[in-house]
Amino acid sequence: MGGGDSDIAPHPEKIKIVATCLAVAVGISLLGFYLKSGDEWRSNWSLSLNKKKKKKPIRVYMDGCFDMMHYGHCNALRQARALGDQLVVGVVSDAEIIANKGPPVTPLHERMIMVNAVKWVDEVISDAPYAITEDFMKKLFDEYNIDYIIHGDDPCVLPDGTDAYALAKKAGRYKQIKRTEGVSSTDIVERSISDSHNHSSLQRQFSHGHSQKFEAGGSGTITRVSHFLPTSRRIVQFSNGKGPGDDARIVYIDGAFDLFHAGHVEILRVARALGDFLLVGIHNDQTVSWI
Ligand code: CTP
């Protein structure tokens, strides 16, 4: 994100989007938009450097459910990409998620759209397994030329109690990134349930002609709790630092972008295609609360 919270610099072919669900505590998703061209340039540049040095690019693999994709997922992909030259992401199948941790909220095809839209992602594999099996690891190394398999520093345990990345660790091909504290899909689901409950009670109040004051700790209060702190340093890590050029056609779109999903990705893609630079306005929490 640049000076505004969300901006997109010009892009000739395809937009890459970083969806960052920030400040979900108060129900707002803050988004960052970027040019694929910047990444392509960086990737081409690093590839040509590699060519000169006759070195093959380092290809890293990260897998995950990426259910109700949020800022923590984007930050994980950002860190994974920084460990290599090309990032391949495996999106776990619905069946594998059901077998290992319960049904996902968003189906595979929507999770694919979200992951594919992140600017640090070079390739996406659908229907990836939840655990790194012997066969799949061989496929990653032989067919996808993967050098390292990456996961956050939270334990990923299978129903039988074993480590899902044990084989990759044993092969010396495992690397870890720091998990982003304070944001998780489970947390988002819990807050959504809490919010929808509060929303219904709000509607009931209005239908009975009452207004409502929101006070901390009182009955009928809105209780949205997030532990995520978007520091300016962290936000800058997502920025491409670009603004519109002098003759740019600037398109503006606004919205709540709460629980950022595949439909948001699509509308932003369409809006971006209408000009050279997309500026996104994100409604504040008070506005969102009263819609
Ligand atoms: N991840 C992260 N920070 C978070 C959430 C996830 O770094 N706050 C990382 C995970 O460690 C993993 C990748 O994102 O490497 C994909 O995570 P995923 O499989 O979607 O599941 P969870 O780890 O369970 O994430 P969540 O609790 O949000 O569902």
Short mmCIF file of C-alpha atoms and ligand atoms in Angstrom, two decimals:
data_model
loop_
_atom_site.label_atom_id
_atom_site.label_comp_id
_atom_site.label_asym_id
_atom_site.label_seq_id
_atom_site.Cartn_x
_atom_site.Cartn_y
_atom_site.Cartn_z
CA MET A 1 0.00 0.00 0.00
CA GLY A 2 1.27 3.44 -0.73
CA GLY A 3 0.24 6.70 0.87
CA GLY A 4 -3.38 5.57 0.57
CA ASP A 5 -4.07 2.22 2.07
CA SER A 6 -4.65 0.62 -1.28
CA ASP A 7 -3.26 1.44 -4.64
CA ILE A 8 -2.47 -0.24 -7.87
CA ALA A 9 0.22 0.80 -10.22
CA PRO A 10 -0.19 0.28 -13.98
CA HIS A 11 -0.20 -3.21 -15.30
CA PRO A 12 -0.27 -4.34 -18.92
CA GLU A 13 -1.69 -7.85 -18.61
CA LYS A 14 -2.87 -9.05 -15.32
CA ILE A 15 -3.41 -7.65 -11.87
CA LYS A 16 -2.01 -9.31 -8.87
CA ILE A 17 -3.84 -8.52 -5.71
CA VAL A 18 -2.77 -8.76 -2.18
CA ALA A 19 -5.77 -9.09 0.04
CA THR A 20 -5.00 -8.06 3.54
CA CYS A 21 -7.68 -8.47 6.11
CA LEU A 22 -6.59 -5.88 8.61
CA ALA A 23 -8.38 -4.66 11.66
CA VAL A 24 -10.95 -7.37 11.39
CA ALA A 25 -11.60 -6.55 15.03
CA VAL A 26 -13.88 -3.85 13.83
CA GLY A 27 -14.96 -5.62 10.72
CA ILE A 28 -12.84 -3.99 8.03
CA SER A 29 -10.58 -5.66 5.56
CA LEU A 30 -7.80 -3.42 4.35
CA LEU A 31 -6.54 -4.28 0.93
CA GLY A 32 -3.35 -3.70 -0.96
CA PHE A 33 -3.13 -3.76 -4.72
CA TYR A 34 -0.09 -4.21 -6.77
CA LEU A 35 1.18 -4.59 -10.25
CA LYS A 36 2.18 -7.98 -11.46
CA SER A 37 4.47 -6.07 -13.80
CA GLY A 38 6.62 -5.01 -10.83
CA ASP A 39 6.94 -8.61 -9.81
CA GLU A 40 7.47 -9.80 -13.34
CA TRP A 41 10.19 -7.27 -13.72
CA ARG A 42 11.78 -8.38 -10.46
CA SER A 43 11.39 -12.03 -11.42
CA ASN A 44 12.75 -11.46 -14.94
CA TRP A 45 15.59 -9.47 -13.52
CA SER A 46 16.43 -12.14 -10.99
CA LEU A 47 16.09 -14.81 -13.68
CA SER A 48 18.47 -12.97 -16.01
CA LEU A 49 20.91 -12.54 -13.15
CA ASN A 50 20.62 -16.25 -12.46
CA LYS A 51 21.21 -16.97 -16.14
CA LYS A 52 24.36 -14.91 -16.10
CA LYS A 53 25.56 -16.73 -13.03
CA LYS A 54 24.34 -20.01 -14.61
CA LYS A 55 22.31 -20.71 -11.50
CA LYS A 56 18.84 -22.18 -11.52
CA PRO A 57 16.18 -20.18 -9.70
CA ILE A 58 15.33 -21.37 -6.22
CA ARG A 59 11.79 -22.69 -6.24
CA VAL A 60 9.93 -22.87 -2.97
CA TYR A 61 6.64 -24.59 -2.16
CA MET A 62 4.08 -23.57 0.45
CA ASP A 63 0.83 -25.41 0.98
CA GLY A 64 -2.22 -24.57 2.99
CA CYS A 65 -5.98 -24.45 3.23
CA PHE A 66 -6.16 -20.66 2.77
CA ASP A 67 -9.74 -20.73 4.00
CA MET A 68 -11.32 -17.27 4.32
CA MET A 69 -8.03 -15.87 3.13
CA HIS A 70 -6.67 -13.20 5.43
CA TYR A 71 -3.70 -11.01 6.10
CA GLY A 72 -1.79 -13.79 7.92
CA HIS A 73 -1.94 -15.97 4.80
CA CYS A 74 -0.72 -13.10 2.62
CA ASN A 75 2.12 -12.43 5.04
CA ALA A 76 3.05 -16.14 4.98
CA LEU A 77 3.16 -16.09 1.16
CA ARG A 78 5.24 -12.91 1.22
CA GLN A 79 7.79 -14.50 3.56
CA ALA A 80 7.85 -17.76 1.60
CA ARG A 81 8.51 -15.95 -1.66
CA ALA A 82 11.40 -14.10 -0.02
CA LEU A 83 13.10 -17.47 0.64
CA GLY A 84 13.42 -18.20 -3.08
CA ASP A 85 13.01 -16.86 -6.59
CA GLN A 86 9.72 -18.54 -7.47
CA LEU A 87 6.83 -19.53 -5.23
CA VAL A 88 4.59 -22.49 -5.97
CA VAL A 89 1.52 -22.80 -3.73
CA GLY A 90 -0.44 -25.98 -3.11
CA VAL A 91 -4.08 -25.35 -2.18
CA VAL A 92 -5.38 -28.28 -0.14
CA SER A 93 -8.47 -30.07 -1.45
CA ASP A 94 -11.82 -29.81 0.33
CA ALA A 95 -11.78 -33.56 1.06
CA GLU A 96 -8.33 -33.40 2.67
CA ILE A 97 -9.34 -30.44 4.85
CA ILE A 98 -12.50 -32.23 5.94
CA ALA A 99 -10.47 -35.33 6.84
CA ASN A 100 -7.83 -33.41 8.78
CA LYS A 101 -9.48 -30.41 10.43
CA GLY A 102 -13.16 -30.14 9.52
CA PRO A 103 -15.00 -28.57 6.57
CA PRO A 104 -13.67 -25.32 5.08
CA VAL A 105 -15.96 -22.28 4.77
CA THR A 106 -14.77 -21.48 1.24
CA PRO A 107 -14.65 -24.19 -1.46
CA LEU A 108 -11.49 -25.05 -3.39
CA HIS A 109 -12.27 -22.99 -6.50
CA GLU A 110 -12.74 -19.82 -4.42
CA ARG A 111 -9.62 -20.52 -2.40
CA MET A 112 -7.74 -20.95 -5.70
CA ILE A 113 -8.94 -17.53 -6.93
CA MET A 114 -7.77 -15.88 -3.73
CA VAL A 115 -4.32 -17.50 -3.68
CA ASN A 116 -3.81 -16.92 -7.39
CA ALA A 117 -4.50 -13.20 -6.90
CA VAL A 118 -1.63 -12.71 -4.46
CA LYS A 119 1.29 -10.96 -6.09
CA TRP A 120 3.98 -13.16 -4.60
CA VAL A 121 2.49 -16.37 -6.01
CA ASP A 122 4.03 -17.67 -9.27
CA GLU A 123 2.19 -21.00 -9.66
CA VAL A 124 -0.72 -22.70 -7.96
CA ILE A 125 -1.35 -26.43 -7.60
CA SER A 126 -4.94 -27.39 -6.83
CA ASP A 127 -6.07 -30.37 -4.75
CA ALA A 128 -2.79 -30.52 -2.84
CA PRO A 129 -2.58 -33.09 -0.05
CA TYR A 130 -2.74 -31.91 3.57
CA ALA A 131 0.43 -33.82 4.51
CA ILE A 132 3.68 -34.05 2.57
CA THR A 133 3.65 -37.73 1.63
CA GLU A 134 6.58 -39.62 0.09
CA ASP A 135 4.92 -39.67 -3.35
CA PHE A 136 3.92 -36.02 -3.30
CA MET A 137 7.35 -34.91 -2.12
CA LYS A 138 8.92 -36.82 -5.02
CA LYS A 139 6.49 -35.12 -7.39
CA LEU A 140 7.39 -31.71 -5.96
CA PHE A 141 11.12 -32.36 -6.38
CA ASP A 142 11.03 -34.13 -9.76
CA GLU A 143 8.13 -32.48 -11.61
CA TYR A 144 7.95 -29.06 -10.02
CA ASN A 145 11.69 -28.65 -9.32
CA ILE A 146 11.00 -27.55 -5.78
CA ASP A 147 14.01 -26.84 -3.60
CA TYR A 148 12.32 -26.16 -0.29
CA ILE A 149 8.98 -26.85 1.34
CA ILE A 150 7.84 -24.04 3.64
CA HIS A 151 5.33 -23.69 6.45
CA GLY A 152 4.63 -21.31 9.33
CA ASP A 153 6.21 -21.99 12.72
CA ASP A 154 2.94 -23.29 14.17
CA PRO A 155 2.81 -27.09 14.61
CA CYS A 156 0.90 -28.86 11.83
CA VAL A 157 -0.20 -32.15 13.30
CA LEU A 158 -2.12 -34.90 11.51
CA PRO A 159 -5.06 -36.70 13.18
CA ASP A 160 -2.66 -39.54 14.14
CA GLY A 161 -0.44 -37.07 16.00
CA THR A 162 2.43 -37.05 13.50
CA ASP A 163 4.00 -33.99 11.92
CA ALA A 164 2.64 -33.24 8.43
CA TYR A 165 6.11 -32.02 7.34
CA ALA A 166 8.21 -34.79 8.95
CA LEU A 167 9.44 -36.20 5.61
CA ALA A 168 10.44 -32.80 4.25
CA LYS A 169 12.33 -32.08 7.47
CA LYS A 170 14.07 -35.45 7.31
CA ALA A 171 15.10 -34.74 3.71
CA GLY A 172 16.64 -31.42 4.82
CA ARG A 173 14.33 -29.57 2.45
CA TYR A 174 12.11 -27.80 4.98
CA LYS A 175 12.15 -24.10 5.90
CA GLN A 176 10.00 -22.20 8.31
CA ILE A 177 8.52 -18.70 8.32
CA LYS A 178 7.08 -16.81 11.25
CA ARG A 179 3.36 -17.20 11.68
CA THR A 180 1.47 -13.89 11.94
CA GLU A 181 0.00 -13.55 15.38
CA GLY A 182 -3.54 -12.37 16.05
CA VAL A 183 -5.30 -13.47 12.89
CA SER A 184 -6.71 -16.85 11.89
CA SER A 185 -9.62 -18.27 9.93
CA THR A 186 -11.12 -19.70 13.11
CA ASP A 187 -10.95 -16.27 14.73
CA ILE A 188 -12.67 -14.68 11.72
CA VAL A 189 -15.46 -17.28 11.76
CA GLU A 190 -16.01 -16.76 15.48
CA ARG A 191 -16.19 -13.00 15.07
CA SER A 192 -18.54 -13.33 12.10
CA ILE A 193 -20.91 -15.42 14.18
CA SER A 194 -20.69 -12.87 16.98
CA ASP A 195 -21.26 -10.05 14.48
CA SER A 196 -24.25 -11.68 12.82
CA HIS A 197 -25.78 -12.23 16.24
CA ASN A 198 -25.26 -8.56 17.09
CA HIS A 199 -26.54 -7.52 13.67
CA SER A 200 -29.79 -9.44 14.23
CA SER A 201 -30.27 -7.90 17.63
CA LEU A 202 -29.59 -4.49 16.06
CA GLN A 203 -32.25 -5.13 13.42
CA ARG A 204 -34.70 -6.19 16.10
CA GLN A 205 -34.05 -2.94 17.98
CA PHE A 206 -34.71 -0.88 14.87
CA SER A 207 -37.86 -2.76 13.98
CA HIS A 208 -39.15 -1.89 17.46
CA GLY A 209 -38.32 1.78 16.96
CA HIS A 210 -35.43 1.93 19.44
CA SER A 211 -32.04 3.36 18.92
CA GLN A 212 -29.05 1.77 20.58
CA LYS A 213 -25.92 3.09 22.23
CA PHE A 214 -22.85 0.94 22.07
CA GLU A 215 -20.94 0.84 25.27
CA ALA A 216 -18.10 -1.44 26.19
CA GLY A 217 -19.23 -4.24 28.42
CA GLY A 218 -22.90 -3.27 28.50
CA SER A 219 -25.69 -5.59 27.45
CA GLY A 220 -26.42 -5.60 23.72
CA THR A 221 -22.95 -4.33 22.93
CA ILE A 222 -21.04 -5.09 19.79
CA THR A 223 -18.25 -7.43 20.79
CA ARG A 224 -15.67 -7.67 18.09
CA VAL A 225 -12.27 -8.61 19.36
CA SER A 226 -9.15 -8.89 17.26
CA HIS A 227 -5.63 -9.14 18.53
CA PHE A 228 -4.08 -8.08 15.26
CA LEU A 229 -2.03 -4.89 15.24
CA PRO A 230 -1.23 -3.53 11.77
CA THR A 231 1.93 -1.52 12.44
CA SER A 232 3.05 0.96 9.79
CA ARG A 233 6.26 -1.06 9.35
CA ARG A 234 4.23 -4.14 8.54
CA ILE A 235 1.95 -2.30 6.13
CA VAL A 236 4.98 -0.92 4.27
CA GLN A 237 6.20 -4.50 3.73
CA PHE A 238 3.19 -4.94 1.47
CA SER A 239 3.71 -1.78 -0.53
CA ASN A 240 5.18 -1.41 -3.98
CA GLY A 241 5.58 2.30 -3.18
CA LYS A 242 4.12 3.35 -6.51
CA GLY A 243 1.71 6.16 -7.24
CA PRO A 244 -0.15 7.05 -10.45
CA GLY A 245 1.83 8.54 -13.33
CA ASP A 246 1.10 12.09 -14.52
CA ASP A 247 -1.30 11.01 -17.27
CA ALA A 248 -2.77 8.03 -15.46
CA ARG A 249 -6.48 7.43 -15.62
CA ILE A 250 -7.36 6.93 -11.98
CA VAL A 251 -10.32 4.75 -11.06
CA TYR A 252 -11.89 4.90 -7.59
CA ILE A 253 -13.92 2.18 -5.94
CA ASP A 254 -15.08 1.97 -2.35
CA GLY A 255 -16.56 -0.66 -0.11
CA ALA A 256 -16.42 -2.37 3.26
CA PHE A 257 -14.40 -5.31 1.92
CA ASP A 258 -15.30 -7.18 5.07
CA LEU A 259 -14.47 -10.90 4.92
CA PHE A 260 -12.56 -10.40 1.69
CA HIS A 261 -13.60 -13.00 -0.87
CA ALA A 262 -13.40 -14.09 -4.53
CA GLY A 263 -16.17 -11.65 -5.55
CA HIS A 264 -14.12 -8.75 -4.20
CA VAL A 265 -11.10 -9.94 -6.16
CA GLU A 266 -13.19 -9.99 -9.33
CA ILE A 267 -14.76 -6.55 -8.89
CA LEU A 268 -11.33 -5.03 -8.18
CA ARG A 269 -9.93 -6.72 -11.27
CA VAL A 270 -12.76 -5.29 -13.39
CA ALA A 271 -12.36 -1.82 -11.84
CA ARG A 272 -8.61 -1.86 -12.38
CA ALA A 273 -9.10 -2.72 -16.06
CA LEU A 274 -11.08 0.53 -16.50
CA GLY A 275 -7.99 2.69 -15.97
CA ASP A 276 -4.29 2.79 -15.17
CA PHE A 277 -4.41 3.15 -11.43
CA LEU A 278 -6.95 1.91 -8.93
CA LEU A 279 -7.59 3.74 -5.70
CA VAL A 280 -9.65 1.83 -3.16
CA GLY A 281 -11.65 3.50 -0.40
CA ILE A 282 -12.38 1.35 2.62
CA HIS A 283 -15.37 2.28 4.75
CA ASN A 284 -14.61 3.01 8.35
CA ASP A 285 -15.89 0.77 11.14
CA GLN A 286 -18.72 3.12 12.15
CA THR A 287 -20.06 3.21 8.58
CA VAL A 288 -19.85 -0.57 8.31
CA SER A 289 -21.61 -1.01 11.66
CA TRP A 290 -24.65 0.97 10.53
CA ILE A 291 -25.10 -0.51 7.07
N1 CTP B 1 -0.21 -18.79 8.44
C1 CTP B 1 0.51 -17.75 9.03
N2 CTP B 1 -0.12 -16.88 9.88
C2 CTP B 1 -1.43 -17.03 10.17
C3 CTP B 1 -2.19 -18.06 9.57
C4 CTP B 1 -1.54 -18.93 8.70
O1 CTP B 1 1.71 -17.61 8.80
N3 CTP B 1 -1.98 -16.18 11.01
C5 CTP B 1 0.46 -19.72 7.55
C6 CTP B 1 0.46 -21.16 8.05
O2 CTP B 1 1.50 -21.39 8.99
C7 CTP B 1 0.66 -21.93 6.77
C8 CTP B 1 -0.05 -21.07 5.72
O3 CTP B 1 -0.25 -19.78 6.32
O4 CTP B 1 2.04 -22.02 6.44
C9 CTP B 1 -1.38 -21.65 5.33
O5 CTP B 1 -2.14 -21.83 6.51
P1 CTP B 1 -3.49 -22.69 6.48
O6 CTP B 1 -3.20 -24.04 6.03
O7 CTP B 1 -4.51 -21.96 5.69
O8 CTP B 1 -4.07 -22.87 7.91
P2 CTP B 1 -3.89 -22.36 9.34
O9 CTP B 1 -2.46 -22.41 9.76
O10 CTP B 1 -4.80 -23.19 10.16
O11 CTP B 1 -4.40 -20.88 9.27
P3 CTP B 1 -5.78 -20.39 9.92
O12 CTP B 1 -5.68 -20.67 11.38
O13 CTP B 1 -5.91 -18.94 9.64
O14 CTP B 1 -6.85 -21.18 9.25
#
